[in-house]
Coordinates of N, CA and C and ligand atoms in Angstrom, one line a residue:
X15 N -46.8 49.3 96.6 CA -46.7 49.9 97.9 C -48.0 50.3 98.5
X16 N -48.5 50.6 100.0 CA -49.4 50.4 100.4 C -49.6 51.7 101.0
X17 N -50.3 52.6 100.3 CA -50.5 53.8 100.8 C -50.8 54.4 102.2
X18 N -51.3 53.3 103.2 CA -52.2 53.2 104.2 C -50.7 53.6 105.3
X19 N -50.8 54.7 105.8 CA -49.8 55.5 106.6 C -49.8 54.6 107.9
X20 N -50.5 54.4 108.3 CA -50.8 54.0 109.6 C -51.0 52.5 110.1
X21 N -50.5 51.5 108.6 CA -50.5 50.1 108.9 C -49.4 49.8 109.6
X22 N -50.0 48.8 110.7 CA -49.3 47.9 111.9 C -49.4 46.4 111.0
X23 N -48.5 45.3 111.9 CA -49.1 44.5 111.6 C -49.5 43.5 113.0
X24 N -50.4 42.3 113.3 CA -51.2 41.9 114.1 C -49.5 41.2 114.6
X25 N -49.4 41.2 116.1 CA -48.1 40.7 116.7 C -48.1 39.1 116.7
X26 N -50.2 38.9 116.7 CA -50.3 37.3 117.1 C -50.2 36.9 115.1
X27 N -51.3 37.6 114.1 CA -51.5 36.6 112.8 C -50.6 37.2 112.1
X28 N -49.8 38.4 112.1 CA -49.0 39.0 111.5 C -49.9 39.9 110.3
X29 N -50.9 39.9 110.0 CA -52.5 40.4 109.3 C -52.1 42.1 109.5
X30 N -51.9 42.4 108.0 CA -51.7 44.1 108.2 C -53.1 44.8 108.0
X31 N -52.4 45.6 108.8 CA -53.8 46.7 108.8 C -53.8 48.2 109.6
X32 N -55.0 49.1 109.5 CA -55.2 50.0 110.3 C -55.2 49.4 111.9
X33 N -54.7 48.7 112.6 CA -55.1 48.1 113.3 C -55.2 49.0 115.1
X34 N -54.4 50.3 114.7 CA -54.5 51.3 116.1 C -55.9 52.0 115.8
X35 N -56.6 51.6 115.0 CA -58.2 52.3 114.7 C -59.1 51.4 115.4
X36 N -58.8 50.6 116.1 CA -59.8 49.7 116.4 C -59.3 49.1 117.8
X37 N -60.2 49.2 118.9 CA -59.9 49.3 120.5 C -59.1 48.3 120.5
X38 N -58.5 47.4 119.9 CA -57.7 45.9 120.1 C -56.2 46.4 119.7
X39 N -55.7 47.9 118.7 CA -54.6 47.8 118.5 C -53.8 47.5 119.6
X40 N -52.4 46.8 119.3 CA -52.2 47.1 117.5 C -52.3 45.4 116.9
X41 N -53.5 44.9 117.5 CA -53.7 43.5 117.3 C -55.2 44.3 116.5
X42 N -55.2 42.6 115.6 CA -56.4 43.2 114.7 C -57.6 42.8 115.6
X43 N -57.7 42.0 116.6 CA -59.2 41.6 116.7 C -58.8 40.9 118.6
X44 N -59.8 41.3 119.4 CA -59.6 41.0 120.8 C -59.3 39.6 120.6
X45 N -59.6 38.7 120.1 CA -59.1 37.3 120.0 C -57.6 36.9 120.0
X46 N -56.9 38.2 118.7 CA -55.2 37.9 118.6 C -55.0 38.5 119.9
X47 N -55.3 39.6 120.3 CA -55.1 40.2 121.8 C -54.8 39.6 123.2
X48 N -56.1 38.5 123.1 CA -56.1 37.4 124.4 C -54.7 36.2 124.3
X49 N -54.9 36.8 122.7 CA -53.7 35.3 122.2 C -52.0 35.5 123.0
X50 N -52.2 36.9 122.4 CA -50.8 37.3 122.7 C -50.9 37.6 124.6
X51 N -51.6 38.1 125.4 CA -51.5 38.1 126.6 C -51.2 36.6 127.0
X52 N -52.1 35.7 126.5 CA -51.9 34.6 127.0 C -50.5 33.8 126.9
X53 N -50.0 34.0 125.8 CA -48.7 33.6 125.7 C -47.9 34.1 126.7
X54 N -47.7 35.6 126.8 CA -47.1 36.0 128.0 C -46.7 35.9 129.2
X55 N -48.4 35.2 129.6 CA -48.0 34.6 130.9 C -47.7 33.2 131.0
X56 N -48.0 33.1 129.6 CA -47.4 31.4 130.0 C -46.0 31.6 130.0
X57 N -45.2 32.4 129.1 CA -43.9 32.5 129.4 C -43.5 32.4 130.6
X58 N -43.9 33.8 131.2 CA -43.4 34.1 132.2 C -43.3 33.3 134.0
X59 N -44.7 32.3 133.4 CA -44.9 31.6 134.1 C -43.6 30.2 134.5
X60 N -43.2 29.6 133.0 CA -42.1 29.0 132.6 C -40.9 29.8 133.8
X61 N -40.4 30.8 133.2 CA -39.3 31.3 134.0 C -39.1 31.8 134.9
X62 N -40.2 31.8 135.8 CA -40.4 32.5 137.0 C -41.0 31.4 137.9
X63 N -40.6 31.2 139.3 CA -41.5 30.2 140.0 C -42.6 31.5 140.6
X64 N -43.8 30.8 140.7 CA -45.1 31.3 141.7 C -44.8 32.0 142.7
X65 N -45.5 33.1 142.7 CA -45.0 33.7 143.6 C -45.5 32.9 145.1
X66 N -44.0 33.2 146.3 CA -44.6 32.5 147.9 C -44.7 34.0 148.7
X67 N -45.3 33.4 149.9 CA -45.2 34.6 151.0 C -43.8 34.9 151.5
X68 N -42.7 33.9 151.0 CA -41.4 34.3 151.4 C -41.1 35.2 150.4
X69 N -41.8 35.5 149.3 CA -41.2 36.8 148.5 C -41.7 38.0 149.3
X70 N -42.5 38.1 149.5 CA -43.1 39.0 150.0 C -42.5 39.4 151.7
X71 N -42.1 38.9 152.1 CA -41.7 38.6 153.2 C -40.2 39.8 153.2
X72 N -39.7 39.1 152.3 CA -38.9 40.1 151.7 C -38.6 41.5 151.2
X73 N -39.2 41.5 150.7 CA -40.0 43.0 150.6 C -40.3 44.0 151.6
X74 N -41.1 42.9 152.5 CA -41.3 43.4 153.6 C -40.9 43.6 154.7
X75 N -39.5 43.1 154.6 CA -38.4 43.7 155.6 C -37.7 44.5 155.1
X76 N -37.3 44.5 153.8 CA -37.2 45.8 153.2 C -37.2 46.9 153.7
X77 N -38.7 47.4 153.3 CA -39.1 48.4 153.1 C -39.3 48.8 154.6
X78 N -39.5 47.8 155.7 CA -39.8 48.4 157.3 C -38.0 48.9 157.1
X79 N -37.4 48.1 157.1 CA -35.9 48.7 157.5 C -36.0 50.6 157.1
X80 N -36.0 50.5 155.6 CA -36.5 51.6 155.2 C -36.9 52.6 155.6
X81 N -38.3 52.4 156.3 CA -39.2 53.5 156.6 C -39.6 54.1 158.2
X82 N -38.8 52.8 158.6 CA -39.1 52.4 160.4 C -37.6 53.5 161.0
X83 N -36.9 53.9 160.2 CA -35.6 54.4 160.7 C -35.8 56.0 161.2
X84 N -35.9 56.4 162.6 CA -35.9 57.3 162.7 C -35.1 58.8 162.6
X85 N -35.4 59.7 162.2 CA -34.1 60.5 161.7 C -33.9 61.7 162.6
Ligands
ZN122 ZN1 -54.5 39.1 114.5

């Protein structure tokens, strides 16, 4: 057993360690850190189309309906 209270392990190498001691937790090293962001957006990228100005667009009638209503 591993005395070490405070071991994580790395989400990208799976590499146990103190790893919330070191500005990268709870990834051991800015490298696994960029790894695992980068996956992210490629996911997200995958399941989501690009955002258009028609999303926004949206939004933006929204929130005028919203805030344009006088009381
Ligand atoms: Zn790592």
């Amino acid at each position: 057993m591993m005395a070490n209270a405070r071991e994580v392990r790395c989400p990208t190498c799976k590499k146990a360690g103190d790893w919330f001691a070191t500005p990268f937790g709870p990834f051991c090293s800015k490298r696994c850190r960029l790894v695992d962001l980068g996956k992210w957006l490629g996911e997200e990228n995958k399941i989501s189309e690009p955002l258009r100005p028609d999303h926004f667009k949206d939004f933006e009638n929204l929130n005028e309906e919203d805030m344009d209503k006088p009381k």
